[in-house]
Short mmCIF file of C-alpha atoms in Angstrom, two decimals:
data_model
loop_
_atom_site.label_atom_id
_atom_site.label_comp_id
_atom_site.label_asym_id
_atom_site.label_seq_id
_atom_site.Cartn_x
_atom_site.Cartn_y
_atom_site.Cartn_z
CA UNK A 1 98.37 100.84 76.17
CA UNK A 2 97.80 103.96 78.21
CA UNK A 3 95.37 106.47 76.75
CA UNK A 4 96.91 109.39 78.58
CA UNK A 5 100.41 110.50 79.31
CA UNK A 6 101.19 113.09 81.93
CA UNK A 7 104.27 115.21 82.14
CA UNK A 8 106.34 115.84 84.01
CA UNK A 9 106.57 112.45 85.68
CA UNK A 10 107.74 114.15 88.86
CA UNK A 11 107.67 117.74 90.07
CA UNK A 12 109.16 119.27 93.18
CA UNK A 13 108.29 122.83 94.20
CA UNK A 14 108.34 125.11 97.21
CA UNK A 15 105.21 125.84 99.19
CA UNK A 16 103.41 128.87 97.77
CA UNK A 17 104.56 128.24 94.20
CA UNK A 18 102.26 127.14 91.40
CA UNK A 19 102.36 123.61 90.02
CA UNK A 20 101.47 122.81 86.42
CA UNK A 21 101.07 119.34 85.03
CA UNK A 22 100.03 118.29 81.56
CA UNK A 23 98.10 115.42 80.08
CA UNK A 24 97.96 114.22 76.49
CA UNK A 25 95.49 111.67 75.17
CA UNK A 26 94.91 109.79 71.96
CA UNK A 27 91.24 109.44 71.01
CA UNK A 28 88.28 111.80 70.79
CA UNK A 29 86.71 112.46 74.17
CA UNK A 30 83.58 114.04 75.62
CA UNK A 31 85.19 114.80 78.96
CA UNK A 32 88.48 114.66 80.79
CA UNK A 33 88.93 114.24 84.52
CA UNK A 34 91.72 114.83 86.99
CA UNK A 35 92.25 112.70 90.08
CA UNK A 36 94.57 112.87 93.05
CA UNK A 37 96.13 109.92 94.87
CA UNK A 38 97.81 110.20 98.21
CA UNK A 39 100.50 107.60 98.77
CA UNK A 40 99.05 104.10 99.02
CA UNK A 41 95.45 105.27 98.97
CA UNK A 42 92.54 105.32 96.56
CA UNK A 43 92.03 108.07 94.02
CA UNK A 44 89.90 111.12 94.65
CA UNK A 45 88.12 113.02 91.91
CA UNK A 46 89.21 116.63 91.56
CA UNK A 47 87.54 118.11 88.52
CA UNK A 48 85.83 117.20 85.24
CA UNK A 49 86.00 119.32 82.11
CA UNK A 50 83.75 118.65 79.14
CA UNK A 51 84.90 118.70 75.56
CA UNK A 52 83.01 121.92 74.84
CA UNK A 53 84.76 123.73 77.70
CA UNK A 54 88.17 125.36 77.40
CA UNK A 55 88.81 126.17 81.04
CA UNK A 56 87.37 125.34 84.42
CA UNK A 57 88.15 126.46 87.95
CA UNK A 58 87.62 124.86 91.33
CA UNK A 59 89.18 126.58 94.32
CA UNK A 60 92.95 126.63 93.73
CA UNK A 61 92.62 124.34 90.72
CA UNK A 62 92.48 125.51 87.13
CA UNK A 63 92.07 123.04 84.29
CA UNK A 64 92.36 123.78 80.59
CA UNK A 65 91.45 121.57 77.67
CA UNK A 66 92.62 121.85 74.08
CA UNK A 67 90.80 119.24 72.03
CA UNK A 68 92.66 120.20 68.85
CA UNK A 69 95.94 119.24 70.52
CA UNK A 70 94.39 116.44 72.57
CA UNK A 71 95.88 117.89 75.73
CA UNK A 72 94.90 119.25 79.11
CA UNK A 73 96.71 121.00 81.91
CA UNK A 74 96.10 121.15 85.64
CA UNK A 75 97.35 124.19 87.53
CA UNK A 76 97.46 124.22 91.31
CA UNK A 77 98.01 127.73 92.61
CA UNK A 78 99.62 128.69 95.92
CA UNK A 79 100.61 125.10 96.60
CA UNK A 80 100.70 123.65 100.10
CA UNK A 81 102.60 120.73 101.58
CA UNK A 82 99.26 118.90 101.78
CA UNK A 83 99.06 118.99 97.95
CA UNK A 84 101.89 116.44 97.85
CA UNK A 85 100.38 113.50 95.95
CA UNK A 86 100.20 111.89 92.53
CA UNK A 87 97.89 113.43 89.97
CA UNK A 88 96.28 111.51 87.14
CA UNK A 89 94.18 112.47 84.15
CA UNK A 90 91.46 110.10 82.95
CA UNK A 91 89.60 110.02 79.66
CA UNK A 92 86.83 107.81 78.29
CA UNK A 93 88.21 105.57 75.57
CA UNK A 94 86.78 106.14 72.10
CA UNK A 95 83.23 107.16 72.98
CA UNK A 96 82.78 104.53 75.68
CA UNK A 97 82.66 104.81 79.46
CA UNK A 98 85.86 102.81 79.77
CA UNK A 99 88.02 105.35 81.61
CA UNK A 100 91.71 105.12 80.90
CA UNK A 101 94.20 106.78 83.20
CA UNK A 102 97.46 108.44 82.39
CA UNK A 103 100.80 107.61 83.91
CA UNK A 104 100.57 110.28 86.59
CA UNK A 105 102.63 113.18 87.87
CA UNK A 106 104.18 112.85 91.34
CA UNK A 107 104.07 116.26 92.97
CA UNK A 108 106.13 117.07 96.02
CA UNK A 109 105.55 120.39 97.76
CA UNK A 110 108.33 121.34 100.13
CA UNK A 111 107.45 123.31 103.25
CA UNK B 1 78.32 102.05 103.43
CA UNK B 2 79.09 105.56 102.34
CA UNK B 3 81.95 104.71 100.02
CA UNK B 4 83.39 101.92 97.88
CA UNK B 5 84.55 99.11 100.11
CA UNK B 6 87.28 96.65 99.14
CA UNK B 7 88.49 93.55 100.91
CA UNK B 8 90.93 92.32 101.89
CA UNK B 9 93.03 95.46 102.22
CA UNK B 10 96.16 93.32 102.16
CA UNK B 11 96.68 89.80 100.87
CA UNK B 12 99.91 87.81 100.88
CA UNK B 13 99.82 84.56 98.98
CA UNK B 14 102.16 81.97 97.57
CA UNK B 15 102.82 81.61 93.89
CA UNK B 16 100.34 79.24 92.29
CA UNK B 17 97.51 79.89 94.73
CA UNK B 18 94.17 81.42 93.73
CA UNK B 19 92.97 84.71 95.26
CA UNK B 20 89.65 86.50 95.37
CA UNK B 21 89.33 90.24 95.82
CA UNK B 22 85.99 91.78 96.68
CA UNK B 23 84.48 95.16 95.85
CA UNK B 24 81.27 96.56 97.33
CA UNK B 25 80.32 99.66 95.32
CA UNK B 26 78.32 102.64 96.45
CA UNK B 27 74.64 101.79 96.58
CA UNK B 28 72.88 102.77 93.36
CA UNK B 29 76.04 102.94 91.27
CA UNK B 30 75.45 100.74 88.26
CA UNK B 31 78.92 101.05 86.74
CA UNK B 32 81.88 99.27 88.32
CA UNK B 33 85.54 99.22 87.32
CA UNK B 34 88.63 97.24 88.28
CA UNK B 35 92.12 98.67 87.82
CA UNK B 36 95.58 97.40 88.70
CA UNK B 37 98.39 99.64 89.90
CA UNK B 38 101.93 98.33 90.16
CA UNK B 39 104.33 100.07 92.51
CA UNK B 40 104.92 103.66 91.43
CA UNK B 41 103.00 103.18 88.20
CA UNK B 42 99.78 104.41 86.67
CA UNK B 43 96.45 102.63 86.65
CA UNK B 44 95.96 99.74 84.26
CA UNK B 45 92.35 99.14 83.21
CA UNK B 46 91.18 95.57 83.78
CA UNK B 47 87.40 95.27 83.41
CA UNK B 48 84.24 97.40 83.38
CA UNK B 49 80.66 96.41 84.29
CA UNK B 50 77.68 98.53 83.29
CA UNK B 51 74.27 97.43 84.51
CA UNK B 52 73.13 94.23 82.81
CA UNK B 53 75.32 94.70 79.74
CA UNK B 54 78.14 92.31 78.92
CA UNK B 55 81.28 93.48 80.75
CA UNK B 56 84.20 95.02 78.89
CA UNK B 57 86.97 92.54 79.68
CA UNK B 58 89.48 94.00 77.25
CA UNK B 59 92.02 94.85 79.95
CA UNK B 60 92.31 91.46 81.63
CA UNK B 61 95.97 90.47 81.15
CA UNK B 62 95.46 86.71 80.86
CA UNK B 63 92.87 83.98 81.23
CA UNK B 64 93.99 83.56 84.83
CA UNK B 65 92.04 86.72 85.60
CA UNK B 66 88.26 86.78 85.80
CA UNK B 67 85.64 88.94 87.43
CA UNK B 68 81.96 88.74 88.10
CA UNK B 69 79.34 91.04 89.46
CA UNK B 70 76.42 89.47 91.25
CA UNK B 71 73.03 91.12 91.39
CA UNK B 72 74.42 94.29 89.88
CA UNK B 73 76.22 95.11 93.11
CA UNK B 74 79.18 93.30 94.68
CA UNK B 75 82.02 92.28 92.38
CA UNK B 76 84.73 89.68 92.83
CA UNK B 77 88.02 89.68 90.94
CA UNK B 78 89.60 86.23 90.87
CA UNK B 79 93.21 85.53 89.99
CA UNK B 80 94.04 81.87 89.47
CA UNK B 81 97.49 80.35 89.80
CA UNK B 82 98.99 83.64 90.94
CA UNK B 83 102.40 84.71 89.67
CA UNK B 84 104.86 87.16 91.22
CA UNK B 85 104.11 89.69 88.49
CA UNK B 86 100.50 89.80 89.75
CA UNK B 87 101.73 91.66 92.83
CA UNK B 88 100.08 95.07 92.76
CA UNK B 89 97.30 97.15 94.26
CA UNK B 90 93.94 96.28 92.78
CA UNK B 91 91.58 99.25 92.79
CA UNK B 92 87.83 99.18 92.37
CA UNK B 93 85.72 102.17 91.39
CA UNK B 94 82.03 102.75 90.87
CA UNK B 95 80.08 105.42 89.02
CA UNK B 96 76.58 106.75 89.17
CA UNK B 97 74.90 106.63 85.78
CA UNK B 98 71.53 108.34 86.27
CA UNK B 99 72.40 111.13 86.04
CA UNK B 100 75.79 110.39 84.59
CA UNK B 101 78.20 112.68 86.34
CA UNK B 102 81.22 110.82 84.95
CA UNK B 103 82.98 110.86 88.32
CA UNK B 104 84.51 107.60 89.52
CA UNK B 105 84.53 106.83 93.24
CA UNK B 106 87.44 104.65 94.29
CA UNK B 107 87.95 102.23 97.11
CA UNK B 108 91.20 102.13 99.07
CA UNK B 109 92.42 99.13 97.11
CA UNK B 110 93.54 95.58 97.85
CA UNK B 111 97.31 95.18 98.01
CA UNK B 112 98.30 91.76 96.69
CA UNK B 113 101.75 90.32 97.32
CA UNK B 114 102.66 87.05 95.65
CA UNK B 115 105.69 85.35 97.19
#
């Protein structure tokens, strides 16, 4: 079964708006990662947040992690049409390096 | 090469035939993963290789699926007696473990269509 679940499954916003997507997971983790997938392509790593971090920034990306709720959020600020893609969270399963991916959020940014 | 290389990029086969998908990881990456992604779906973990340790095969959906990694580098995923439900994109990823950054580097995938 999937370790992570993202919501919403799909999100459509106007260019310039912020996009927020959430990820929930099941087991204890030491890090959580977010990836982006353009249609029909491989995944690209965006950001990694460790279990002892609450928030991390990278450019227009802001990630938060709440280990007590087993959840994370990815915020993309000032979105652009080029941000249109699917976004996945990934967590290592139960102390291993077996990375399990969530179901993904399909983001569409309208110009 | 600079990135993870997968071949073939597209494979169309008939039901019942065997297929082999190849992954060439980034040089020096000792961890290698195979995932399956059905149309519009998330990634399904298949198998994980780490150095010389026994692979974690817990995600392989049936005994028709097998994978090997030769010389700690190139990996081949084999699907025997393919079924229509095997149609999907098969993604390979590798990871550097010393130091362990945690980041997975993905190939562009092999799209398998079983007729």
